[in-house]
Short mmCIF file of C-alpha atoms and ligand atoms in Angstrom, two decimals:
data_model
loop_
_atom_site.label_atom_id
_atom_site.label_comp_id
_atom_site.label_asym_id
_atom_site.label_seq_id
_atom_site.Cartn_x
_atom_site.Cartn_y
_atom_site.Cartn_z
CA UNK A 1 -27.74 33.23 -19.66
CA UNK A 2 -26.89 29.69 -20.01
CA UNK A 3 -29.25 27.13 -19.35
CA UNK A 4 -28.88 25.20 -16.06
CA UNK A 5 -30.37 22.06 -14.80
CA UNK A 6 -30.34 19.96 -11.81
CA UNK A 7 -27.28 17.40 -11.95
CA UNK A 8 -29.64 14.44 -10.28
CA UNK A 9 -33.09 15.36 -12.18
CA UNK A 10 -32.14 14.66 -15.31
CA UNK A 11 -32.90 11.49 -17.35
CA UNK A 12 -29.96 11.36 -19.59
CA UNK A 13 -27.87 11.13 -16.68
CA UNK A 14 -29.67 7.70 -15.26
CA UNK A 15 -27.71 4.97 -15.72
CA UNK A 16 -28.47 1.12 -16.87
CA UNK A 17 -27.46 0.23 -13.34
CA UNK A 18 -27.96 3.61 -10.42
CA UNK A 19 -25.15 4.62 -9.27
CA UNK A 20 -24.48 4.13 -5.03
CA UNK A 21 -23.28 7.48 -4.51
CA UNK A 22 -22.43 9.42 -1.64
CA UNK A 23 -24.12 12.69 -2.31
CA UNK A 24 -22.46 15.80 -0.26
CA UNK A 25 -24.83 18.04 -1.78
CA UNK A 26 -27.42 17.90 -4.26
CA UNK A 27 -27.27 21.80 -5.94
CA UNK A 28 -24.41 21.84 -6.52
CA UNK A 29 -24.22 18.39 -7.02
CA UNK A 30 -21.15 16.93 -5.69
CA UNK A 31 -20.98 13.08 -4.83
CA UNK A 32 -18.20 10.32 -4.46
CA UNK A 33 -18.57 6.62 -4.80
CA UNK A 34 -18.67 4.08 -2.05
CA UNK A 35 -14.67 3.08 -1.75
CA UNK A 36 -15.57 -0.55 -2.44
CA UNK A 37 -16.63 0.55 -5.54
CA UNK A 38 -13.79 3.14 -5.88
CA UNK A 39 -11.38 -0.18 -5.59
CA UNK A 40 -13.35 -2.15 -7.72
CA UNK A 41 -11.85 -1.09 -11.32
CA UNK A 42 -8.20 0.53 -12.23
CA UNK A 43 -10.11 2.64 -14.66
CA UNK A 44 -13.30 4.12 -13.03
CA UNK A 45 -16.62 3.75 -14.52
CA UNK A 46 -18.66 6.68 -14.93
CA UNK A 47 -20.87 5.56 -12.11
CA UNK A 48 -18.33 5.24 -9.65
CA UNK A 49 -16.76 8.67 -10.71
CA UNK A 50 -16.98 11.21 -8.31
CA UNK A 51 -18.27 14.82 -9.75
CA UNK A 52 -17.23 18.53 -7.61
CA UNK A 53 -19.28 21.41 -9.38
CA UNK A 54 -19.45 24.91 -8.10
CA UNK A 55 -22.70 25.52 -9.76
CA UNK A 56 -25.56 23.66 -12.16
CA UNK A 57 -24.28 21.85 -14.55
CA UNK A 58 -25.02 23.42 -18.12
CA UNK A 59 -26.72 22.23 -21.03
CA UNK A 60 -24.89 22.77 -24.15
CA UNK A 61 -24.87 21.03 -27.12
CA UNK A 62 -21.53 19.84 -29.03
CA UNK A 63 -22.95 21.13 -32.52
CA UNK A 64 -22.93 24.83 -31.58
CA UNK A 65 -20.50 24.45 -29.22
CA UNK A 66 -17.58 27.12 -29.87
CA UNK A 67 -14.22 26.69 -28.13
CA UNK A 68 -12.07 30.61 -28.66
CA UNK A 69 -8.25 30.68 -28.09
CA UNK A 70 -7.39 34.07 -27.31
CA UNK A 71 -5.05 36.55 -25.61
CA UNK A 72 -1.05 36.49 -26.06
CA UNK A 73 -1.30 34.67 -29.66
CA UNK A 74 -0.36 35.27 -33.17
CA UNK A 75 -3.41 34.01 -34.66
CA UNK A 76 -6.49 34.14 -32.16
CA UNK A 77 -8.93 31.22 -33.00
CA UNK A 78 -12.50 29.44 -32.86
CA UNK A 79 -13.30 25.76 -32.92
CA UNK A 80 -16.25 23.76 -33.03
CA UNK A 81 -15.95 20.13 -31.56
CA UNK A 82 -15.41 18.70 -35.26
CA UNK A 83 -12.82 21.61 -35.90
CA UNK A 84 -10.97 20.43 -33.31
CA UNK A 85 -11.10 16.41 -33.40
CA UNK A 86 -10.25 17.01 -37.47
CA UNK A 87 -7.35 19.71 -36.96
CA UNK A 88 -5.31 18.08 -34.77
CA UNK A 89 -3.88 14.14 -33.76
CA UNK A 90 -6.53 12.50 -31.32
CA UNK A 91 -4.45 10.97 -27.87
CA UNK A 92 -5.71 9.39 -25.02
CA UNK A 93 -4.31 9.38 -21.62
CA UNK A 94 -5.08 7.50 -18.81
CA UNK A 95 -5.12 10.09 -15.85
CA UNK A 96 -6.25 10.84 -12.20
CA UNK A 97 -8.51 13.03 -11.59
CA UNK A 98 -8.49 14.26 -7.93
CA UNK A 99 -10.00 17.25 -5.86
CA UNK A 100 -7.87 19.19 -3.58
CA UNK A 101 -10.74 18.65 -0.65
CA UNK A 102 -9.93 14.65 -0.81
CA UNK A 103 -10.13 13.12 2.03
CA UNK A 104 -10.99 16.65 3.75
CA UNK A 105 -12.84 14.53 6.27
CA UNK A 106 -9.44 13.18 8.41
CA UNK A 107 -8.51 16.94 8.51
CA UNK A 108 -12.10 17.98 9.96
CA UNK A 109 -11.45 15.12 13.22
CA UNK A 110 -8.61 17.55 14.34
CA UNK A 111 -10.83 21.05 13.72
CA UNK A 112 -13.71 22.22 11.53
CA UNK A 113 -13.01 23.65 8.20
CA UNK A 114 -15.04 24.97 5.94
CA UNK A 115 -15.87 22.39 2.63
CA UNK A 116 -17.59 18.82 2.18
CA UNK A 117 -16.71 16.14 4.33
CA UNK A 118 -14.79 14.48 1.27
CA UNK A 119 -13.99 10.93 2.00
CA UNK A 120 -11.13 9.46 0.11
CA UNK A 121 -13.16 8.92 -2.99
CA UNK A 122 -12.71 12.38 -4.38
CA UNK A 123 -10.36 10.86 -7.00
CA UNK A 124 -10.96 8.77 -9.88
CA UNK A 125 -8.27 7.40 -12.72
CA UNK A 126 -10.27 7.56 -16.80
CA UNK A 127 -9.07 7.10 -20.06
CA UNK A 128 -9.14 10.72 -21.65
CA UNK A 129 -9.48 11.23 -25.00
CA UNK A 130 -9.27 14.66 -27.04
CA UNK A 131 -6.33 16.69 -28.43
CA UNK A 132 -3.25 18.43 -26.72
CA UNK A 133 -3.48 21.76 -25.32
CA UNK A 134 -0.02 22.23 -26.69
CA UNK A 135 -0.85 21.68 -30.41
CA UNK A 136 -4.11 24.23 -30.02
CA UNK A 137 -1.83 27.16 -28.77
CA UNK A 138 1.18 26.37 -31.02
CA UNK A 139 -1.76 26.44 -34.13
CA UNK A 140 -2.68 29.85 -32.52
CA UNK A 141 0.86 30.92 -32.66
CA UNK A 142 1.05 31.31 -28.92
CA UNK A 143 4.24 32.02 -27.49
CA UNK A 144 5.37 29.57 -24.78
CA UNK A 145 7.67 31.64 -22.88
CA UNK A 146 7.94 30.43 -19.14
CA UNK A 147 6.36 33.38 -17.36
CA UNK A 148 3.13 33.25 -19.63
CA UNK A 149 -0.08 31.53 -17.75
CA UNK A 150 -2.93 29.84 -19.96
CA UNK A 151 -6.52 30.80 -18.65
CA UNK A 152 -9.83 29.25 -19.21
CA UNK A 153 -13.08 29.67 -18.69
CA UNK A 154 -16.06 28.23 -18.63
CA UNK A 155 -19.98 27.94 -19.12
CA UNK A 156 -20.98 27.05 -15.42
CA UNK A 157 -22.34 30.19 -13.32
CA UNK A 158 -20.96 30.19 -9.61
CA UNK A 159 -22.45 32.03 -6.78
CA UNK A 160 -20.19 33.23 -3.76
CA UNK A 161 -21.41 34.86 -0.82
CA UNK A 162 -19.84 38.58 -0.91
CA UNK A 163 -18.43 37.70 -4.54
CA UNK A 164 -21.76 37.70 -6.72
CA UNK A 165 -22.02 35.07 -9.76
CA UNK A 166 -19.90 34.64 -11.79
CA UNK A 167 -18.49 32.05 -14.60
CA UNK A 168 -16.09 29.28 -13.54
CA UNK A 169 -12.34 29.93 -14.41
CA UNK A 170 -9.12 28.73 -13.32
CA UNK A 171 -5.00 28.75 -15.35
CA UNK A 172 -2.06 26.79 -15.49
CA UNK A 173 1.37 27.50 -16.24
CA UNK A 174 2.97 27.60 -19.46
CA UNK A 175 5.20 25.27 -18.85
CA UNK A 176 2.81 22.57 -17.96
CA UNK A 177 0.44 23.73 -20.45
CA UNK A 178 3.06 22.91 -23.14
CA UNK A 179 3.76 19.16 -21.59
CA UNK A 180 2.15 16.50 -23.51
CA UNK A 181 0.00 15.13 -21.01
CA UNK A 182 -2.57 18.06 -21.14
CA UNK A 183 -5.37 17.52 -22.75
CA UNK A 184 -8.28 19.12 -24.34
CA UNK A 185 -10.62 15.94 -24.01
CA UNK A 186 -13.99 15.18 -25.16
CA UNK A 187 -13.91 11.28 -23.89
CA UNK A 188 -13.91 10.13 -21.01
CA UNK A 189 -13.05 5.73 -21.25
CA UNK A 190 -14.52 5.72 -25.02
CA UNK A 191 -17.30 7.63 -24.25
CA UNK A 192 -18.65 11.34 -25.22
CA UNK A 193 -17.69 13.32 -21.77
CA UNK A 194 -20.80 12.85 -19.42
CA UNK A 195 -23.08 15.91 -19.01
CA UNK A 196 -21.44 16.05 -15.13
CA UNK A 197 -17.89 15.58 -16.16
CA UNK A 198 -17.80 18.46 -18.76
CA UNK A 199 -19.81 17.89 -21.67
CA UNK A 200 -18.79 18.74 -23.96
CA UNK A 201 -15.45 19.55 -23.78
CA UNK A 202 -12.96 19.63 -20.89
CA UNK A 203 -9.27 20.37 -19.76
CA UNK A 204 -7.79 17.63 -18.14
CA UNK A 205 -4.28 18.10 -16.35
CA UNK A 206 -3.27 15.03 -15.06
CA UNK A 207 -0.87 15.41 -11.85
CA UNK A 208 -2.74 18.47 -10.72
CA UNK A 209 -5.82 19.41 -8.33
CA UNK A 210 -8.87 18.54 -10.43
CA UNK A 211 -9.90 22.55 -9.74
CA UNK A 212 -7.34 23.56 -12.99
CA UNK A 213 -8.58 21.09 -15.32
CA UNK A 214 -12.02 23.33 -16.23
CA UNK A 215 -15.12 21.15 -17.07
CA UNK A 216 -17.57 22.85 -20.18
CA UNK A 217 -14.83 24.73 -21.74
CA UNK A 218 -15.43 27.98 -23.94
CA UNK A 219 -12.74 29.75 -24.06
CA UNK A 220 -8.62 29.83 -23.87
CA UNK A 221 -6.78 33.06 -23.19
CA UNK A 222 -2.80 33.40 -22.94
CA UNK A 223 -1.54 36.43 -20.43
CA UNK A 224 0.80 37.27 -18.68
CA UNK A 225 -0.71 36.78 -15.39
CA UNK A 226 -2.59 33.72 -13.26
CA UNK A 227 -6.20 33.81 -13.80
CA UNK A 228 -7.92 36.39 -11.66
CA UNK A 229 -11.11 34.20 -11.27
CA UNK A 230 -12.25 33.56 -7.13
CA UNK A 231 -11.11 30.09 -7.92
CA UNK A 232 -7.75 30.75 -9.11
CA UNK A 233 -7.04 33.95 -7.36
CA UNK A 234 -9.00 33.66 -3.50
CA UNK A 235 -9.35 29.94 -3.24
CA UNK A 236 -7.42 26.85 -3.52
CA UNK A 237 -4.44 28.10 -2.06
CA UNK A 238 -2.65 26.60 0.92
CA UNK A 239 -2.47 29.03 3.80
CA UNK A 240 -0.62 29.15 6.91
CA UNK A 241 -2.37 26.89 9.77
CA UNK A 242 -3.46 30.36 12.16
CA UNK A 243 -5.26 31.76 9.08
CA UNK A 244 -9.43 31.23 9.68
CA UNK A 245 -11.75 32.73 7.01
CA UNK A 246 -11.57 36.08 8.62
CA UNK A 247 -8.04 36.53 8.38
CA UNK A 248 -7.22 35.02 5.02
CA UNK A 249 -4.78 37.04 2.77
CA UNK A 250 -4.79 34.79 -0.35
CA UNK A 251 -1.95 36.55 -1.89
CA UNK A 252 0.22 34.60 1.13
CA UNK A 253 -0.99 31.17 -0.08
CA UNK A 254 0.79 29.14 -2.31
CA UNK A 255 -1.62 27.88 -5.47
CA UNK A 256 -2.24 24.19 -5.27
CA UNK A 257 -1.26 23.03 -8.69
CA UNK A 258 0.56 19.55 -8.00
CA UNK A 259 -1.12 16.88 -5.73
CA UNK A 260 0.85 15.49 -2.78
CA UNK A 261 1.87 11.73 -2.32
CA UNK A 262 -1.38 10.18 -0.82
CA UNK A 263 -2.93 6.62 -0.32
CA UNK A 264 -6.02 5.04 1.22
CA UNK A 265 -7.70 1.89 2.59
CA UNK A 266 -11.08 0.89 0.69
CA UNK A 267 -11.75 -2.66 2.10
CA UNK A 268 -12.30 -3.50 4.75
CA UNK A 269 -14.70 -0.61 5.54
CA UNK A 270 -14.17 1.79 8.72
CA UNK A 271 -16.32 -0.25 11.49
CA UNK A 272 -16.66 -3.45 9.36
CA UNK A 273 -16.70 -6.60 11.74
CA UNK A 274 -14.53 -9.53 10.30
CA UNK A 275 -14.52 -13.19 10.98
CA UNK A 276 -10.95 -14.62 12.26
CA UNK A 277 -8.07 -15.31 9.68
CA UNK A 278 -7.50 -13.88 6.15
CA UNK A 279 -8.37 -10.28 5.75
CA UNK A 280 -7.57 -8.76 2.50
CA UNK A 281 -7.13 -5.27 2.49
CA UNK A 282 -7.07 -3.20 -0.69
CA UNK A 283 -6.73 0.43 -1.72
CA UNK A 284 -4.73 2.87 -3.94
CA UNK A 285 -2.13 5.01 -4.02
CA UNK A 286 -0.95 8.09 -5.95
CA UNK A 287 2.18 10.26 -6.55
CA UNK A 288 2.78 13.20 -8.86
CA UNK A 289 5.47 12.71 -11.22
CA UNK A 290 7.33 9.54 -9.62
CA UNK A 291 6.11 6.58 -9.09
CA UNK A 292 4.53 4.87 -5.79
CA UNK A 293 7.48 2.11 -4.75
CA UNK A 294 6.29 0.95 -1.39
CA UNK A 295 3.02 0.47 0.23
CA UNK A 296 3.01 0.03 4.27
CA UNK A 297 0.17 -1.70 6.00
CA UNK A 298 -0.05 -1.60 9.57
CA UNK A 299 -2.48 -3.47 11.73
CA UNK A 300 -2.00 -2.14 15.21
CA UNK A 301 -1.86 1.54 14.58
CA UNK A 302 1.28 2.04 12.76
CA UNK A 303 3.63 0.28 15.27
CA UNK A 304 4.17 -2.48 13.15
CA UNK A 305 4.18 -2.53 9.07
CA UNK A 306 4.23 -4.96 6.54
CA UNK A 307 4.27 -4.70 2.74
CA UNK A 308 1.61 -4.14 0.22
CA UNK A 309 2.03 -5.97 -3.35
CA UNK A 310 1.54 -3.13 -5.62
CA UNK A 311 -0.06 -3.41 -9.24
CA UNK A 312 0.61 -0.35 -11.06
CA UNK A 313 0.24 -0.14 -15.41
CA UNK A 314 4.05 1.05 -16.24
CA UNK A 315 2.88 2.64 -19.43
CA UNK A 316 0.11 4.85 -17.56
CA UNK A 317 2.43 6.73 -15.45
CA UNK A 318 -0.74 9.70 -14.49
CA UNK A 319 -2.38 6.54 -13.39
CA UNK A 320 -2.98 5.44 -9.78
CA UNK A 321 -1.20 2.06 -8.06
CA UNK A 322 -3.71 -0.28 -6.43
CA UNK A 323 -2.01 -2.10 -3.41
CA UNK A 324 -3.54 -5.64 -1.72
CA UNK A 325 -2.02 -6.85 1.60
CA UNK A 326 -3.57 -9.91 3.28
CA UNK A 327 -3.45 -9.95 6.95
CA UNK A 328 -4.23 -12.50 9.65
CA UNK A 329 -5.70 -10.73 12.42
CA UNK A 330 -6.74 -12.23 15.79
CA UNK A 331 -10.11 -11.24 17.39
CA UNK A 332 -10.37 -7.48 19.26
CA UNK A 333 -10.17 -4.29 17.68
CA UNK A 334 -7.60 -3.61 14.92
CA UNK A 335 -6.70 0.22 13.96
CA UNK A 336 -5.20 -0.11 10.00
CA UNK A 337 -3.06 2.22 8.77
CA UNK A 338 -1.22 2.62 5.45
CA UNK A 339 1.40 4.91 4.17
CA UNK A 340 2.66 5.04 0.62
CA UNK A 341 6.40 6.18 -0.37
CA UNK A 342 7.63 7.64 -3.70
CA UNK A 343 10.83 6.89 -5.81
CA UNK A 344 12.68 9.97 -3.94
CA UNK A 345 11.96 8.37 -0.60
CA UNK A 346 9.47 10.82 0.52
CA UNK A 347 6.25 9.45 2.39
CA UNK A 348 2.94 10.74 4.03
CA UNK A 349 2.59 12.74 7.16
CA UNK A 350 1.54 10.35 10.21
CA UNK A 351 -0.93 12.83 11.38
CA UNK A 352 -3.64 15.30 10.18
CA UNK A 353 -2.79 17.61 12.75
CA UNK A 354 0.39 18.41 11.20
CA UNK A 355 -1.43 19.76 7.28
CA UNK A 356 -4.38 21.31 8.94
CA UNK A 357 -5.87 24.65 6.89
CA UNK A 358 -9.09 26.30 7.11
CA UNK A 359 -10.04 25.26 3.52
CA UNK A 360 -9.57 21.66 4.50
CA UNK A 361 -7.17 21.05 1.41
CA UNK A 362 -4.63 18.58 0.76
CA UNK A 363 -5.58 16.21 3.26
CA UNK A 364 -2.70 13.42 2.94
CA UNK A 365 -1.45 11.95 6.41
CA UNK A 366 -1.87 8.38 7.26
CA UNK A 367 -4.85 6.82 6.44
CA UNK A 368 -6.47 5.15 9.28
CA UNK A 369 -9.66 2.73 9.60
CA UNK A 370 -11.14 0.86 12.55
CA UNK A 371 -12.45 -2.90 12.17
CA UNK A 372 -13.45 -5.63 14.67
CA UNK A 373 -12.48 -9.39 14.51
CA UNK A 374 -14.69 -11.59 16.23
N1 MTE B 1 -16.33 24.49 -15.10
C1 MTE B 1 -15.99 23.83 -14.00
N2 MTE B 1 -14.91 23.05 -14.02
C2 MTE B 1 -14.55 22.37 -12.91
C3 MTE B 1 -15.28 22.47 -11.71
C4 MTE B 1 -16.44 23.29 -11.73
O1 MTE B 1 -17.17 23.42 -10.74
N3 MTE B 1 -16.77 23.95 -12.89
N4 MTE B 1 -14.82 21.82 -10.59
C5 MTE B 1 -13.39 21.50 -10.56
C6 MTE B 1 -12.99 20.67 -9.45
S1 MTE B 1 -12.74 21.45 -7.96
C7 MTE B 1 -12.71 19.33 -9.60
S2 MTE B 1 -12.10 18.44 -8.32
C8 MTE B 1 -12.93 18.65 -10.90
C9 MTE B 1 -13.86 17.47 -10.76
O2 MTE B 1 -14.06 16.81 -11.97
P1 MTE B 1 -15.20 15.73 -12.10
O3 MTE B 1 -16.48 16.30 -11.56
O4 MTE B 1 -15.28 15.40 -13.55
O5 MTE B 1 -14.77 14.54 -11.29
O6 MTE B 1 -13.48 19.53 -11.89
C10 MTE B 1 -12.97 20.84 -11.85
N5 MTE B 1 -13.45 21.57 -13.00
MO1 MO B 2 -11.84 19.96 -6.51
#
C-alpha cells in the first residue's frame, strides 16, 4: 500500500500567501483558481494552478523513488530521480496543462452530466522541466514503430463504483511519445513538482487532455496496445450525444488525446456591475498545434464583434495567447461573448448544445458572461 494523505491537510502544501481556490471536492481534491487570478500571469503560479486527482495524493519521496521502463524494449530499465536528471540533457518547456472536463459547466446549462462543474480554469500554462520521453525509450532500445502505444502508470489508488481500486494509468501514441515536446518533468516554473502536481515525477504532454500526462510516475511500459486502465480504456472518450451512462459502449468513443480550439473571458466576472465607459476585458485562448490568429469580442451576444489584441510568446508555441479588448459599453445589461480562430480558419462552436456528452468533456463553444453597466 502506498501512503495517502489528504491534499488540503497537509502543511507542506500551505503556501506563503493561501491560495483562493475554488474547491470542487475536497477527497479527491480537485480545485481551480478564481479566473482573475487565472489571467493574472502568462505562466501560472503554483497557487493559481488548478489540480484534478482521481484519488489521495501519495507521499513518496524522490530518494527512493524508482521510475521502470518496461515492455516492447531492448534493454528494460530503472531510474532513480538522479539517474535520470544525470543520464540524459535537462529541457524545459513551457506548456498547457488542461483537463478534458474544462469548462464542463456551459455544457451542464443545456443537460446534466455526470463530472465537476469545471469552470474555465481547468487549464494552466508552467514552465516544465525534466528530460524527454523520447531519449528514455531510445536508451531502453524501444522500438518506435507507429502502431506501438507507451503506457504508464502510477502510484495514486483510484476507487470506481463497480470497478474496485485500482492504480492510475493512462498511454499515448508512439508517435507523439517520440515528439520532442514530451516530457518526463520533475519542475514545474523552477521548482521541485508540488506534492499535488506529481511529486515527484510526472509526464507532461503538452497539446493533449491533461488525463495522459500521468502525475507520480513509476513505471513505463511499451505494447502493442492502448492502455487497458478505466481511464484510458472506459473513460475519456467522446461518445455519441444519445449515449447516457447506461448505454455507454466505450469501444464506440473516440480517445480524447488532442484538445480542441477553445477561449474564455476572465474579467469582467459573470454578474460583475460596471461603471459607464472603458471596460477592459481579458482572457486566453488556446489551440493545439497552430496558433490562435484572431480573437472576437462581442458585446451584445455575438451580433456584433470586434477584435482582441492578442499577446502570445512566439517561441512557446504549447503556450496559451492572452487576448485584451477594451470596450465602451452604455448602461443596461451586456451579454459578452468571445470566439477564438486558428491559423487553418477553424473557430469555436456558437453553442453548447451542439458538443453535448454525458461525460461533460470537451466543452468549447462560445464563451459567454453577463455584466451590468450602471
Ligand atoms: N496519477 C495521476 N495522474 C493524473 C491524474 C490523476 O488523478 N492521477 N489526473 C489527470 C488529469 S484528468 C488531469 S486534468 C491532470 C491535472 O494535472 P494537475 O493536477 O497538475 O493540474 O493530471 C492528470 N494526471
Ligand atoms: Mo482532466
Amino acid at each position: 500500500m502506498i501512503p495517502t494523505r489528504r491534499a488540503t491537510l497537509q502543511p507542506e502544501m500551505q503556501q506563503a500567501e493561501p491560495p483562493i481556490m475554488i474547491v470542487h471536492s475536497t477527497t479527491p481534491y480537485n480545485a481551480e483558481p478564481p479566473l482573475d487570478r487565472l489571467r493574472a500571469a502568462t505562466i501560472t503560479a503554483r497557487r493559481d494552478f488548478y489540480v484534478r486527482s482521481h484519488g489521495d495524493i501519495p507521499d513518496l519521496a524522490e530518494a527512493t523513488h524508482r521510475l521502470v521502463v518496461a515492455g516492447l524494449v531492448a534493454k528494460p530499465l530503472e531510474f532513480s530521480l538522479d539517474a535520470l536528471r544525470d543520464g540524459f540533457s535537462e529541457v524545459t518547456v513551457t506548456a498547457v496543462m488542461q483537463c478534458a472536463g474544462n469548462r464542463r459547466a456551459d455544457l451542464q446549462l443545456v443537460r446534466p452530466t455526470t463530472g465537476d462543474p469545471w469552470a474555465p480554469g481547468a487549464i494552466g500554462n508552467a514552465a516544465w522541466t525534466g528530460v524527454r520521453l523520447a531519449d528514455v525509450l531510445n536508451a531502453a532500445g524501444a522500438s518506435d514503430a507507429e502502431s506501438l502505444h507507451v503506457a504508464f502508470d502510477s502510484c495514486d489508488e483510484v476507487e470506481i463504483e463497480g470497478e474496485g481500486r485500482f492504480a492510475y494509468g493512462a498511454s499515448i501514441p508512439m508517435a507523439k511519445a517520440m515528439s520532442p515536446e514530451v516530457l518526463l518533468a520533475y519542475a514545474m516554473n523552477g521548482e521541485a513538482l508540488a506534492p499535488e502536481h506529481g511529486h515527484p515525477l510526472r509526464v507532461v504532454v503538452p497539446g493533449y487532455a491533461g488525463v495522459r500526462s500521468p502525475k507520480w510516475l513509476r513505471r513505463i511500459t511499451v505494447q502493442d496496445r492502448p492502455s487497458d486502465n478505466h481511464m484510458q480504456a472506459r473513460d475519456y472518450k467522446l461518445v455519441p450525444p444519445h449515449m447516457t451512462p447506461e448505454t455507454v459502449d466505450w469501444d464506440s468513443g473516440f480517445t480524447i488525446n488532442e484538445m480542441p480550439l477553445n477561449s474564455a473571458i476572465c474579467e469582467p466576472a459573470a454578474g460583475e456591475v460596471l461603471e459607464t465607459g472603458h471596460v477592459t476585458v481579458r482572457g486566453y485562448a488556446i489551440a493545439t498545434a497552430r496558433p490562435i490568429v484572431r480573437v472576437d469580442i462581442s458585446y451584445d451576444g455575438g451580433n456584433h464583434w470586434i477584435q482582441a489584441s492578442l499577446e502570445h510568446d512566439a517561441t512557446a508555441p504549447w503556450s496559451w495567447t492572452f487576448w485584451t479588448a477594451v470596450l465602451d459599453l452604455p448602461a443596461g445589461r451586456h451579454e459578452l461573448v468571445v470566439r477564438a480562430w486558428d491559423s487553418a480558419g477553424q473557430t469555436q462552436p456558437a453553442r453548447p448544445d451542439d458538443t453535448w456528452n454525458f461525460k461533460g468533456y470537451l466543452s468549447a463553444a462560445w464563451h459567454r458572461v453577463s455584466v451590468s453597466v450602471r
